[in-house]
Structures are given as structure tokens and as C-alpha cells.
């Protein structure tokens, strides 16, 4: 068994191509994707900030210019005045521009906006209105609308109310103050918690996939499995040697994934505006425990599927649907953040339970029972699968395609 | 010593196999009540046309398949109940069973030596001897995938002989080899026989069976139709040579079938 274990490792470490595709390539891809994501998001944000929005206004109140100058709106946006008697075509043109992104906002004040507002006395008097036309699918346009509301409309509102009541405090019924009482770890963890299980589960499975398919179905295809079966070694030793070797390899490759993710995360998170994430020793131990059980589970299920295949191609065909299921299980938890807590028993479901547990670790909520269940669920399946795989290795129909 | 007693092997056919064999039956009797004995110091040849059941018989001997009925023993060990013991005493060579292309002959030799439970010194001594005989010392550190077909064949023979097995099974030994390499292989088989090993091969090449085999068992449609030395078979069938004898047996067999 020791020799077969060693050979599985040798297989990878004596082959530059394998080392590259298993350890170096994922690291490069991970770091590449994340830093790209980070820079793109940063670029988008600064882009919106730098963009000078084009705003068309019609029927502006007399003091609009003064107000815009006072709040600095005339610098923040390029204001274009539209004549009160503008034709329908002109208005259409502006709306088209907004649709295309050539303009960002079209504001139409009611005629005699200020006069109406100031003349208001009793209920039933006419209330002046403002129409804002913008394109909610355009980031620039949405930003232009928010800016106009904050720098122009809100100021008007305050001024007019001030005039109407003299004292603004009359309008204040009470004050409220928000005090945020949140677990800092949880708040930061929440974001991470939603994505971490998905990433871990996907990369662990992907890392083991090629390896297992090649080590079982590939060997059958090349006729090297039969050579192994002809040696006076118990079939169970072959199975154990292979499973352990593959587990160690896929664990190693997932360590590479994890390390490159830790390096790359801050780059991407900068873009999302996320805080620092730090794990306690207990959290790391729990995470490792879950991951080890996951690696074993993945290796077993992949080998089990590969045993049935005559060649790598067939094995890939069996494995792909399972990969999809795994991805979906990882994603299920992604959308469940902050929702109703799943039943404790669901932690025992392989993969899905691990996904829940990883999520709970990240938001610092994992109980010992949940941890135990998720690991036990995986390991139990592993034991069953090991027995089945050993049986299959003794089965000539499966091994010799007879 | 190999003792095959009433060996019958029935394959279950799936739909695809049924199509391939153009049959409506769901099973295929590949070996039909075969009984034979081969002794150390002889080359026993299974001669038969394609699909006769030669490979099936040899795989049963090599523990890769379990007989549906009957039993096989190698060196006194039963291939089903003591399969590990049997595997310690034999080597099985075919074109389909290959060495891992990513490793060097040297590494694989040591690997299989260890699987056979040999110590390093023994492995090293065996390796020197066999690698020199097969002239693979020069490329012992190259990966199998870099070697030519002939070199690969030599390497895989050398590796499978690591444990100095008493029984050597070879399914179509010269299939796909050029005359020079084929000659190397047949020379080796003769050498092994002279060392007192039991060699059992399968072939459909008449000249190979004539020149190489001490005793020949003719297999047609899974049945052993006759057995003996070349002269015994020729005498029995009144054939001029083995090919002639074979066709007489073949016709005879098919007459019985109808
Ligand atoms: N795995 C299998 N499943 C079903 N039928 C099989 C299987 N292997 C072989 N057979 C059938 O059993 C019969 C005997 O096959 P076998 O390979 O033993 O013949 P052979 O004498 O070695 O022929 P060849 O000279 O072509 O190698 C053939 O009809 C073959 O189609
Ligand atoms: Mg054959």
C-alpha cells in the first residue's frame, strides 16, 4: 500500500506538466481573475465619480442658477437649459440621448414652481411638481439623478419649508439616532460567508477531478491497471494506496488554491469595499477538518465513478453531472445568507452540510454539533464508498470489462 | 505446473457486445469444458483462430477472470481461493497489459519488485541481469512513453519477470513485433524453458507453434479439440504439416456442430 501511495505521488511530482497544471496554473488563474475583478470594480467606481453628468433642465425657477452655484452643482454637472416652449421633437431627442447614454438626466419643473410653492396656504391648493427622466439601467444616469436630488431638490425643499414655517424645528417631531450593534466579525464574515463555501467546494472538487479520473479510468484505458492487478497485492491495498495518494495530492492542490485565494482576495475585496478578515485558531482548525473530510469524500466519489468507466472520456462523462450538482449545492448556501437557519440535521448531508458548515465558520456561528455532523456525514459516506470501491476492484466485470 | 480442470467461462453480454458479436443470445461461452495440464520445462501452446477463447483461458489462469465452472491451479494454488499466492508465482504478458507511460523502466522495475515483496538488493541484482539481457540499460531512465514499441515490449517483459516467476504466460508473444524483436522474444521463451520454467503461450501463427511449442493444444470455439506434440497431432490427423492438420480439425469440428 505504501508503495502504491508513493507511486501516485511520484506520478505527479516527476512530471513537470502535471506540477504545472495541478499547482501552478490554478494559482496564476486565481490571482489573475481576482486582481482583474478588483481593478475592474475600482475602475468602475472612479469612473462614475469622474464622469460629469449631462443634465437638461426645463422651466427652472429664477434662483436656480444662484442655488446651483451655491451648492456647487454647476461644477459637478454640465447643465443645459431647455427653452420653456421646446418642441416635442426636441424633448424626444433629449430622451433618446438619455436612452443612448449621451445625456444622463432631464428635469422638468412645473411652471411657476416657486410661486406655487410659496402661495400654498390650505389643503387643496395646487402643489408644484418636478419630473425627473433618467435611465435606471445606466450607472451614470442613476448617479446623476441621486446627485440632482441631493444638491438641488433637497435644498429647495429645506428652503421652502423654512420660509413657510419660519422655524424648521416645528417640523421635527422627534429625532432618532442609529446605533449599530453588530458583531464586527459577522458583518465582515457575512459577505465572505456567502461566497466562501462555493469557492472551497468548487475548487476542492475541481482539484481532485482530473487526478482521480486519470488514476483510475486512465489506468484502465492504458492497460496499466491490469499490470497492477497482476501483482500479489491485495486489492484493498491497491484501493487504499490510491485513495490516500489521491487525497494527499488533491489536498495539496487545494492548499495551493486556498493560498492563492488568500493572496488574491484583498485585491478583489478592495473593489467590494470589504474589511479585513481574520480567522481564529479554532475557526481554522474547523475549516481544515471540514476540508479534509470533503477532500476524502470527493476523491472517493470520483474514484467510484471512474471505476465504472472504461476510459477517461467515459469517466469525464460520468463526472460532469456530479460536478454540476456539487456546484449547485455550493451555490444553494450562497443565497441563503441571513435567511432562515437550516435544520441541524441538514449538516449531515455530504457536501451540502460542509457548505453550510463553512458558511457558519466564516460568520463565526458554527456549533460543535453542526461541525461534528458535517464531518461525520462526509466520513460515513467515505467509508461506504471505500467498501464499494474495494468490492468493485474485485469484480472482473468492472475491472476487466468482462 | 498448471492444471486446468473442466474450465468453462461464460460471459454475460450487454447490448453493445451482442451487436458486436452479431448474436441474439445474452451469454457467450468463451471457454467450454477445457481440461489441460502443462508442466515445468515445457512450452505449451494454445493454438486457435480469432475468438477461439485463448485469451479467456489464459486470463483465468492469471487470476484476472474467475472460471464460471471448473477450476485452475498454478503451482498447486487455486486461482480463486489463493489468488495472491498464484500471482506470486506467475507473470502474464499481453499487448493490452502495459507499463505506465509516465515512469522509467528502472522506477517501474523497482516498484513492482517492492509489490512482490523483494528486498532492494535482490531487485538490484535482478535488474542488472534482466536489463543487460534485454539491452535496456541505456534507456532505463527514459520514460516509457519515449520508447519505441520494441523497447516498450522489452521493458515490460523485463519488469514482469522481476520476481523470477515459475510460470510465464504470454498471450500472442510476437504480435505486432518486427522479426528481430520477435526473435528476441522467442529466444527468451526458449531460455526460460531451459531454466525449467513453465511457459504457456497463445498463438494463431502456425509456424510459431511448430517451432516453439513442445506441446500444442488446439482450441476451436472454446473447446479443446486435440492436444499433443507436433508429431502426435500430425499422426492423429494425417496432416502434412500443422496448417493442414489444423484445417482438418477445423472441418471436423464444424461437421460435428451441424
Ligand atoms: N469481456 C467480454 N465480454 C463478452 N464477450 C467476450 C469478452 N471477451 C471476449 N469475449 C468473447 O469471447 C470469445 C473468446 O474471446 P477470446 O478473447 O478469449 O478469444 P481469443 O482466442 O483470444 O481470440 P484472438 O485470437 O482474437 O485474440 C470471443 O467470441 C469474444 O468475442
Ligand atoms: Mg486473444
XYZ file of C-alpha atoms and ligand atoms in Angstrom:
692
model
C 0.000 0.000 0.000
C 2.845 2.344 0.899
C 4.448 1.734 -2.478
C 1.279 2.397 -4.397
C 0.762 5.554 -2.374
C 4.301 6.670 -3.206
C 3.835 5.881 -6.862
C 0.728 8.057 -7.066
C 2.724 10.955 -5.661
C 5.708 10.212 -7.889
C 3.409 10.226 -10.882
C 2.702 13.894 -10.314
C 5.966 15.153 -8.917
C 8.121 13.588 -11.607
C 6.122 15.285 -14.318
C 6.669 18.981 -14.910
C 3.479 19.263 -16.904
C 1.423 17.753 -14.085
C 3.011 20.024 -11.487
C 2.234 22.981 -13.666
C -1.372 22.109 -14.383
C -2.105 20.991 -10.855
C -0.327 23.566 -8.748
C 0.985 26.492 -10.722
C -1.770 27.117 -13.224
C -4.603 27.326 -10.656
C -2.590 29.806 -8.605
C -1.962 32.004 -11.624
C -5.580 31.830 -12.727
C -6.924 32.592 -9.260
C -4.681 35.579 -8.692
C -5.264 36.766 -12.219
C -9.057 36.567 -12.019
C -9.245 38.225 -8.641
C -6.921 41.093 -9.389
C -8.771 41.675 -12.639
C -12.056 41.691 -10.735
C -10.622 44.160 -8.213
C -9.210 46.582 -10.759
C -12.377 46.457 -12.845
C -14.544 47.316 -9.889
C -12.237 50.099 -8.755
C -12.175 51.482 -12.245
C -15.967 51.457 -12.459
C -16.318 53.379 -9.225
C -13.778 56.059 -10.026
C -15.223 56.285 -13.475
C -18.630 57.274 -12.128
C -17.047 59.740 -9.761
C -15.091 61.390 -12.526
C -17.897 61.463 -15.011
C -19.518 64.870 -15.443
C -23.163 64.171 -15.953
C -25.111 65.983 -18.630
C -28.351 67.319 -17.200
C -31.101 69.011 -19.199
C -33.397 71.297 -17.233
C -36.627 73.000 -18.283
C -38.688 75.732 -16.605
C -36.116 76.286 -13.887
C -37.080 78.635 -11.036
C -35.488 82.078 -11.216
C -32.939 81.429 -8.475
C -31.836 78.064 -9.857
C -28.515 79.378 -11.146
C -27.665 81.010 -7.865
C -28.601 77.881 -5.963
C -26.544 75.665 -8.283
C -23.555 77.913 -7.849
C -24.026 77.895 -4.081
C -24.168 74.106 -3.761
C -21.528 73.557 -6.431
C -23.940 71.690 -8.657
C -22.993 73.778 -11.674
C -19.471 72.374 -11.452
C -20.495 68.794 -10.671
C -22.787 68.564 -13.662
C -22.998 70.092 -17.082
C -26.331 71.943 -17.068
C -28.130 72.503 -20.327
C -31.154 74.757 -20.312
C -34.122 73.830 -22.414
C -36.467 76.550 -23.557
C -39.924 76.500 -21.974
C -41.512 76.299 -25.394
C -39.261 73.498 -26.658
C -40.871 71.410 -29.347
C -41.940 67.824 -28.842
C -39.120 66.699 -31.167
C -36.510 68.420 -29.037
C -37.846 66.691 -25.919
C -37.864 63.364 -27.766
C -34.265 63.966 -28.801
C -33.202 64.514 -25.193
C -34.943 61.352 -24.078
C -33.226 59.452 -26.876
C -29.883 60.793 -25.716
C -30.611 59.568 -22.211
C -31.509 56.188 -23.615
C -28.212 56.055 -25.520
C -26.178 57.400 -22.644
C -25.276 60.678 -24.376
C -27.213 62.567 -21.700
C -27.903 61.498 -18.141
C -30.884 63.361 -16.790
C -33.814 65.500 -17.923
C -35.511 67.612 -15.233
C -38.797 69.421 -15.886
C -40.064 71.822 -13.249
C -43.730 72.798 -13.192
C -44.334 76.278 -14.494
C -44.100 78.884 -11.745
C -42.685 76.277 -9.425
C -41.568 78.675 -6.693
C -44.636 80.887 -6.860
C -46.953 77.922 -6.478
C -44.939 76.563 -3.585
C -44.874 79.863 -1.790
C -48.541 80.559 -2.390
C -49.583 77.351 -0.727
C -51.904 78.039 2.152
C -54.513 75.376 2.694
C -55.093 71.799 1.780
C -56.414 71.658 -1.760
C -54.147 74.389 -3.093
C -52.050 73.256 -6.074
C -48.745 71.556 -5.164
C -45.916 72.097 -7.671
C -44.101 69.126 -9.108
C -40.757 68.144 -10.661
C -40.342 65.422 -13.236
C -37.018 63.580 -13.440
C -36.396 61.475 -16.521
C -33.427 59.132 -16.277
C -32.256 55.728 -17.371
C -32.084 53.336 -14.434
C -30.053 50.839 -16.429
C -27.180 53.289 -16.777
C -24.881 53.772 -13.825
C -24.064 57.352 -14.888
C -27.722 58.266 -15.225
C -28.718 56.856 -11.837
C -25.805 58.651 -10.238
C -26.832 61.921 -11.942
C -30.364 61.587 -10.563
C -29.168 60.995 -7.000
C -26.858 63.980 -7.284
C -29.593 66.244 -8.548
C -31.889 65.241 -5.700
C -29.230 65.794 -3.078
C -27.733 69.035 -4.399
C -30.806 70.767 -5.803
C -34.167 69.360 -4.784
C -33.384 68.734 -1.132
C -32.005 72.247 -0.829
C -35.133 73.715 -2.376
C -37.287 71.699 -0.054
C -35.452 72.864 3.031
C -35.506 76.485 1.900
C -39.194 76.450 1.076
C -40.157 74.788 4.340
C -38.006 77.287 6.188
C -39.912 80.083 4.503
C -43.272 78.526 5.157
C -42.836 77.770 8.825
C -40.064 80.152 9.803
C -38.651 77.613 12.206
C -37.574 74.252 10.914
C -37.724 72.720 14.373
C -41.512 72.935 14.130
C -41.233 70.156 11.610
C -39.147 67.945 13.773
C -41.409 65.686 15.795
C -38.608 63.657 17.238
C -35.045 62.741 16.436
C -33.784 59.247 16.043
C -30.247 58.072 16.158
C -28.949 54.778 14.831
C -26.536 52.887 16.938
C -25.107 49.914 15.129
C -24.840 46.912 17.400
C -23.330 44.245 15.187
C -20.732 41.611 15.572
C -17.874 43.076 13.582
C -16.708 39.573 12.618
C -20.146 38.615 11.464
C -20.621 41.696 9.378
C -17.371 41.124 7.562
C -17.958 37.410 7.570
C -21.388 37.700 6.026
C -20.052 38.754 2.692
C -17.327 36.163 2.847
C -19.737 33.590 4.209
C -21.880 33.845 1.159
C -19.052 33.075 -1.226
C -16.545 31.005 0.694
C -18.412 27.675 0.673
C -18.973 27.938 -3.023
C -15.329 28.629 -3.735
C -13.983 25.967 -1.427
C -16.359 23.265 -2.569
C -15.843 24.024 -6.202
C -12.080 24.164 -6.036
C -11.760 21.039 -3.922
C -13.837 19.089 -6.389
C -12.171 20.569 -9.444
C -8.743 19.901 -7.957
C -9.493 16.233 -7.436
C -11.387 15.671 -10.659
C -8.609 15.303 -13.208
C -6.403 13.389 -10.820
C -8.922 10.717 -9.902
C -10.217 10.200 -13.397
C -6.683 9.689 -14.660
C -5.593 7.468 -11.789
C -8.482 5.035 -12.199
C -10.106 5.263 -15.618
C -6.894 6.467 -17.268
C -5.016 3.471 -15.906
C -7.706 1.131 -17.099
C -7.569 2.707 -20.524
C -3.791 2.432 -20.765
C -3.809 -1.157 -19.590
C -1.643 -0.354 -16.587
C -4.381 -1.221 -14.125
C -4.231 -4.865 -15.166
C -0.480 -4.842 -14.585
C -1.153 -3.683 -11.059
C -3.870 -6.286 -10.555
C -1.377 -8.994 -11.511
C 0.924 -8.194 -8.617
C 0.436 -10.302 -5.487
C -1.014 -7.367 -3.584
C -4.449 -7.409 -2.003
C -6.973 -5.404 -3.980
C -7.823 -3.492 -0.844
C -4.204 -2.350 -0.553
C -4.323 -1.040 -4.092
C -7.537 0.816 -3.326
C -6.225 2.308 -0.088
C -2.901 3.266 -1.641
C -4.590 5.014 -4.494
C -7.222 6.772 -2.394
C -4.663 8.065 0.077
C -2.287 9.185 -2.628
C -5.030 10.990 -4.469
C -6.343 12.573 -1.288
C -2.939 13.941 -0.382
C -2.473 15.295 -3.893
C -5.862 16.911 -4.105
C -5.435 18.326 -0.612
C -2.113 19.806 -1.709
C -3.627 21.282 -4.809
C -6.459 22.785 -2.793
C -3.912 24.287 -0.392
C -2.440 25.993 -3.432
C -5.903 27.252 -4.351
C -6.511 28.456 -0.821
C -3.189 30.259 -0.530
C -3.610 31.975 -3.859
C -7.122 32.929 -2.869
C -5.875 34.493 0.358
C -3.299 36.427 -1.632
C -5.795 37.434 -4.266
C -8.875 38.138 -2.126
C -7.769 41.550 -0.828
C -7.275 42.696 -4.414
C -10.841 41.844 -5.271
C -12.278 42.832 -1.923
C -10.774 46.285 -2.246
C -13.244 46.710 -5.051
C -16.152 45.470 -2.970
C -15.182 47.649 -0.052
C -14.824 44.772 2.353
C -12.933 44.942 5.596
C -10.167 42.774 6.876
C -10.966 39.151 7.503
C -9.159 37.270 10.167
C -9.788 33.776 11.429
C -9.202 32.495 14.919
C -7.250 29.296 15.515
C -10.458 27.395 16.241
C -12.025 28.585 13.025
C -9.001 27.480 11.034
C -8.992 24.065 12.707
C -12.696 23.651 11.990
C -12.234 24.747 8.420
C -9.379 22.290 7.935
C -11.414 19.474 9.445
C -14.291 20.125 7.105
C -11.979 20.443 4.130
C -10.134 17.207 4.863
C -13.411 15.304 5.087
C -14.528 16.979 1.876
C -11.333 16.008 0.064
C -11.785 12.389 1.111
C -15.409 12.467 0.031
C -14.568 13.977 -3.343
C -11.757 11.528 -4.036
C -13.978 8.591 -3.160
C -16.936 9.650 -5.247
C -14.698 10.497 -8.203
C -12.894 7.171 -7.978
C -16.162 5.333 -7.615
C -17.452 6.886 -10.813
C -14.160 6.322 -12.611
C -14.064 2.636 -11.724
C -17.168 2.094 -13.804
C -15.708 3.818 -16.857
C -13.625 2.065 -19.490
C -11.606 5.159 -20.302
C -11.026 8.736 -19.224
C -13.531 10.096 -21.679
C -16.308 7.939 -20.339
C -15.310 8.810 -16.790
C -15.493 12.517 -17.562
C -18.984 11.975 -18.885
C -19.994 10.390 -15.577
C -18.251 13.008 -13.501
C -19.554 16.144 -15.190
C -23.175 15.887 -13.966
C -21.918 15.257 -10.450
C -19.731 18.343 -10.747
C -22.832 20.353 -11.654
C -24.683 19.029 -8.624
C -21.734 19.913 -6.420
C -21.665 23.446 -7.785
C -25.389 23.846 -7.206
C -25.054 22.560 -3.631
C -22.287 25.080 -3.052
C -24.410 27.840 -4.529
C -27.543 26.950 -2.561
C -25.939 28.244 0.589
C -24.685 31.350 -1.170
C -28.224 32.709 -1.461
C -29.242 31.615 1.985
C -27.119 34.101 3.941
C -29.124 35.815 6.640
C -32.177 33.721 5.817
C -33.772 31.106 7.998
C -31.314 28.823 9.701
C -31.265 25.339 8.171
C -32.113 22.384 10.380
C -29.155 20.908 12.217
C -29.739 17.561 10.589
C -29.113 19.014 7.130
C -25.474 19.444 8.158
C -25.098 15.681 7.833
C -25.777 15.780 4.092
C -22.421 15.387 2.355
C -21.135 18.449 0.509
C -24.265 20.486 1.280
C -23.629 20.094 5.000
C -19.995 21.045 4.523
C -21.083 24.054 2.570
C -23.355 25.127 5.421
C -20.606 24.475 7.930
C -18.033 26.514 6.027
C -20.542 29.324 5.852
C -21.120 29.103 9.580
C -17.384 29.127 10.251
C -16.958 32.270 8.216
C -19.707 34.082 10.095
C -18.408 32.663 13.374
C -21.573 30.755 14.229
C -20.670 27.097 13.864
C -21.676 24.937 16.806
C -19.773 21.836 17.748
C -22.736 19.631 16.890
C -23.009 21.097 13.415
C -19.276 20.709 12.886
C -19.376 17.104 14.043
C -22.354 16.284 11.894
C -20.930 17.766 8.726
C -17.640 15.906 9.119
C -19.346 12.683 10.154
C -21.739 12.886 7.210
C -18.846 13.039 4.786
C -16.770 10.383 6.517
C -19.645 7.947 6.748
C -20.141 8.178 3.002
C -16.407 7.788 2.519
C -16.407 4.534 4.474
C -19.310 3.165 2.477
C -17.686 4.163 -0.790
C -14.336 2.624 0.169
C -16.068 -0.685 0.805
C -17.890 -0.431 -2.519
C -14.743 0.516 -4.445
C -12.847 -2.414 -2.938
C -15.694 -4.719 -3.942
C -15.576 -3.316 -7.451
C -11.828 -3.835 -7.659
C -12.510 -7.493 -7.015
C -15.169 -7.569 -9.684
C -13.869 -8.811 -13.034
C -16.808 -7.314 -14.888
C -15.797 -3.884 -13.794
C -12.044 -4.227 -13.841
C -11.596 -6.324 -16.985
C -14.696 -5.034 -18.774
C -15.822 -8.647 -18.858
C 2.654 -26.729 -13.050
C -0.683 -25.574 -14.410
C -3.756 -27.751 -14.051
C -6.932 -26.654 -15.791
C -9.915 -28.837 -14.917
C -13.178 -28.565 -16.849
C -12.760 -24.848 -17.265
C -15.877 -23.118 -18.561
C -16.133 -19.379 -18.849
C -19.405 -17.737 -19.784
C -19.529 -14.019 -20.437
C -22.732 -12.103 -19.929
C -23.287 -9.945 -22.964
C -24.665 -6.451 -22.868
C -26.481 -4.921 -25.835
C -23.342 -3.474 -27.347
C -21.426 -6.743 -27.159
C -24.396 -8.571 -28.674
C -24.268 -6.216 -31.621
C -20.528 -6.732 -31.988
C -20.865 -10.488 -31.971
C -23.993 -10.341 -34.141
C -25.871 -12.655 -31.819
C -29.210 -12.638 -30.097
C -28.020 -14.687 -27.160
C -27.283 -12.906 -23.912
C -24.336 -15.066 -22.935
C -21.178 -16.224 -24.675
C -19.417 -19.450 -23.771
C -15.828 -18.428 -24.469
C -14.229 -21.469 -22.859
C -16.092 -24.750 -22.941
C -15.050 -27.529 -20.582
C -11.310 -27.214 -21.180
C -9.021 -29.592 -19.323
C -5.271 -29.489 -19.741
C -2.046 -29.804 -17.829
C 1.238 -28.041 -18.516
C 4.472 -28.965 -16.753
C 7.653 -27.102 -15.849
C 10.340 -27.229 -18.527
C 7.969 -27.111 -21.459
C 6.431 -24.530 -23.730
C 2.731 -25.211 -24.047
C 0.974 -23.525 -26.951
C -2.720 -22.769 -27.241
C -3.422 -22.656 -30.951
C -6.691 -21.378 -32.292
C -8.379 -18.911 -34.612
C -9.617 -15.459 -33.557
C -12.271 -15.639 -30.873
C -11.479 -19.271 -30.004
C -11.089 -18.471 -26.307
C -7.310 -18.456 -25.907
C -7.122 -15.105 -24.125
C -10.055 -16.034 -21.933
C -8.362 -19.263 -20.849
C -5.068 -17.541 -20.115
C -6.789 -14.778 -18.133
C -8.462 -17.400 -15.989
C -5.045 -18.898 -15.293
C -3.653 -15.467 -14.441
C -6.469 -14.826 -11.881
C -7.816 -11.876 -13.871
C -11.018 -13.798 -14.519
C -12.825 -16.318 -12.356
C -13.995 -19.513 -14.056
C -17.743 -19.912 -14.346
C -17.241 -23.620 -13.827
C -14.255 -25.860 -13.218
C -11.010 -24.888 -11.565
C -7.482 -23.817 -12.352
C -4.447 -24.332 -10.178
C -0.977 -22.890 -10.603
C 1.944 -24.396 -8.673
C -0.631 -26.145 -6.524
C -2.515 -22.966 -5.597
C -6.116 -22.421 -6.610
C -6.583 -19.316 -8.749
C -9.747 -18.293 -6.948
C -9.072 -19.170 -3.334
C -5.348 -18.396 -3.276
C -5.113 -15.814 -6.000
C -2.351 -13.811 -4.306
C -0.186 -16.924 -3.994
C -0.819 -17.690 -7.655
C 0.166 -14.177 -8.684
C 3.408 -14.512 -6.730
C 4.359 -17.406 -8.967
C 3.433 -16.253 -12.412
C 3.782 -13.422 -14.836
C 1.245 -12.568 -17.514
C 2.199 -10.718 -20.661
C -0.014 -9.421 -23.432
C -0.194 -6.496 -25.755
C -3.031 -4.970 -23.768
C -1.337 -5.035 -20.406
C 1.150 -2.236 -20.337
C 3.521 -0.197 -18.252
C 2.638 3.254 -17.016
C 3.973 5.583 -19.738
C 4.948 8.319 -17.299
C 7.601 6.313 -15.495
C 11.017 4.956 -16.386
C 11.722 1.229 -16.752
C 14.048 1.471 -13.779
C 11.431 3.021 -11.494
C 8.762 0.541 -12.544
C 11.126 -2.383 -12.086
C 11.801 -1.283 -8.526
C 8.117 -0.528 -7.922
C 6.903 -3.949 -8.983
C 9.826 -5.577 -7.204
C 8.596 -3.995 -3.995
C 4.997 -5.007 -4.683
C 6.305 -8.559 -4.916
C 7.919 -8.073 -1.532
C 11.520 -8.347 -2.716
C 14.336 -6.561 -0.899
C 16.389 -3.832 -2.556
C 19.492 -5.967 -3.077
C 17.542 -8.713 -4.822
C 15.750 -6.181 -7.003
C 19.023 -4.545 -7.941
C 20.655 -7.858 -8.869
C 17.628 -8.925 -10.938
C 17.552 -5.562 -12.648
C 21.232 -5.744 -13.682
C 20.740 -9.205 -15.090
C 17.472 -8.575 -16.952
C 18.261 -5.070 -18.198
C 21.519 -6.333 -19.625
C 19.834 -9.287 -21.258
C 17.215 -7.050 -22.854
C 19.716 -4.284 -23.589
C 17.627 -1.637 -21.874
C 20.303 -0.336 -19.526
C 20.983 2.515 -21.943
C 17.457 3.888 -21.665
C 16.462 2.654 -18.225
C 15.867 6.216 -17.045
C 13.838 7.350 -20.017
C 10.101 7.471 -19.658
C 8.195 4.568 -21.188
C 6.282 6.918 -23.482
C 9.551 7.981 -25.097
C 10.464 4.427 -26.078
C 9.783 2.635 -29.347
C 7.296 -0.241 -29.466
C 10.045 -2.842 -29.370
C 11.771 -1.169 -26.443
C 8.474 -0.907 -24.603
C 7.813 -4.588 -25.120
C 11.284 -5.476 -23.844
C 10.867 -3.224 -20.836
C 7.512 -4.689 -19.943
C 8.839 -8.236 -20.248
C 11.799 -7.360 -18.032
C 9.558 -5.728 -15.436
C 7.118 -8.618 -15.337
C 9.980 -11.065 -14.763
C 11.233 -9.144 -11.730
C 10.154 -11.839 -9.267
C 11.636 -14.704 -11.280
C 8.260 -16.444 -11.694
C 8.000 -20.210 -12.158
C 5.175 -19.805 -14.667
C 5.329 -17.468 -17.641
C 2.078 -16.806 -19.511
C 2.330 -14.978 -22.801
C -0.722 -14.066 -24.884
C 0.377 -13.767 -28.528
C 4.050 -13.131 -27.758
C 5.171 -11.909 -31.163
C 2.040 -9.996 -32.138
C 2.973 -6.598 -33.547
C 6.724 -7.067 -33.288
C 9.275 -6.930 -36.105
C 11.283 -10.074 -36.915
C 14.283 -9.023 -34.844
C 12.312 -8.239 -31.696
C 10.092 -11.259 -32.246
C 13.205 -13.412 -32.414
C 14.450 -11.873 -29.180
C 11.214 -12.827 -27.506
C 11.112 -16.390 -28.777
C 14.747 -16.833 -27.758
C 13.820 -15.668 -24.297
C 10.958 -18.145 -24.075
C 13.316 -20.961 -25.032
C 15.812 -19.759 -22.443
C 13.140 -19.681 -19.755
C 12.054 -23.195 -20.667
C 15.634 -24.421 -20.459
C 15.856 -22.892 -16.989
C 13.000 -25.199 -16.019
C 10.187 -22.674 -16.108
C 6.732 -23.451 -17.388
C 5.894 -21.324 -20.407
C 2.372 -21.195 -21.791
C 1.571 -19.106 -24.843
C -1.318 -18.499 -27.177
C -0.970 -18.020 -30.884
C -2.745 -18.301 -34.188
C 0.504 -18.422 -36.139
C 1.169 -21.992 -37.277
C 4.920 -21.608 -37.795
C 5.335 -20.160 -34.338
C 3.520 -23.083 -32.766
C 5.523 -25.550 -34.871
C 8.932 -24.134 -34.000
C 8.419 -23.038 -30.448
C 5.977 -25.275 -28.677
C 6.789 -28.599 -27.099
C 3.111 -29.409 -26.844
C 0.181 -27.828 -28.575
C -3.471 -27.663 -27.560
C -5.786 -26.776 -30.432
C -8.785 -24.705 -29.352
C -11.782 -24.084 -31.592
C -14.952 -22.335 -30.415
C -13.926 -22.593 -26.792
C -13.327 -26.345 -26.933
C -10.016 -28.162 -26.837
C -10.218 -30.397 -29.911
C -6.844 -32.079 -29.586
C -3.562 -31.923 -27.742
C -0.073 -33.315 -28.124
C 3.376 -32.805 -29.615
C 3.585 -31.688 -33.199
C 4.244 -35.194 -34.458
C 1.420 -36.635 -32.371
C -1.040 -34.152 -33.864
C 0.220 -34.764 -37.372
C -0.084 -38.506 -36.878
C -3.569 -38.210 -35.448
C -4.892 -36.105 -38.290
C -2.788 -37.440 -41.145
C -1.838 -33.836 -41.891
C 1.210 -32.915 -43.925
C 2.032 -30.008 -41.650
C 0.395 -28.170 -38.766
C -1.637 -25.912 -41.017
C -3.033 -28.879 -42.874
C -3.743 -30.641 -39.597
C -5.439 -27.564 -38.234
C -7.817 -27.289 -41.175
C -8.730 -30.929 -40.903
C -9.551 -30.427 -37.241
C -11.456 -27.275 -38.039
C -13.642 -29.016 -40.643
C -14.148 -31.988 -38.389
C -15.280 -29.740 -35.569
C -17.733 -27.794 -37.698
C -19.221 -31.010 -39.098
C -19.946 -32.107 -35.539
C -21.549 -28.782 -34.774
C -24.033 -29.183 -37.610
N -15.336 -9.238 -21.963
C -16.039 -9.974 -22.808
N -17.385 -9.913 -22.793
C -18.101 -10.662 -23.659
N -17.562 -11.490 -24.562
C -16.233 -11.564 -24.643
C -15.395 -10.812 -23.771
N -14.111 -11.089 -24.061
C -14.154 -11.967 -25.077
N -15.421 -12.267 -25.429
C -15.840 -13.215 -26.464
O -15.391 -14.481 -26.103
C -14.842 -15.182 -27.231
C -13.421 -15.594 -26.940
O -12.605 -14.451 -26.851
P -11.048 -14.513 -26.602
O -10.558 -13.128 -26.487
O -10.750 -15.417 -25.481
O -10.534 -15.150 -27.951
P -9.048 -15.348 -28.500
O -8.895 -16.786 -28.784
O -8.083 -14.725 -27.580
O -9.110 -14.563 -29.855
P -7.988 -13.646 -30.558
O -7.150 -14.543 -31.382
O -8.837 -12.748 -31.414
O -7.272 -12.927 -29.502
C -14.965 -14.230 -28.394
O -16.103 -14.601 -29.138
C -15.155 -12.888 -27.766
O -15.952 -12.096 -28.580
Mg -6.699 -13.145 -27.691
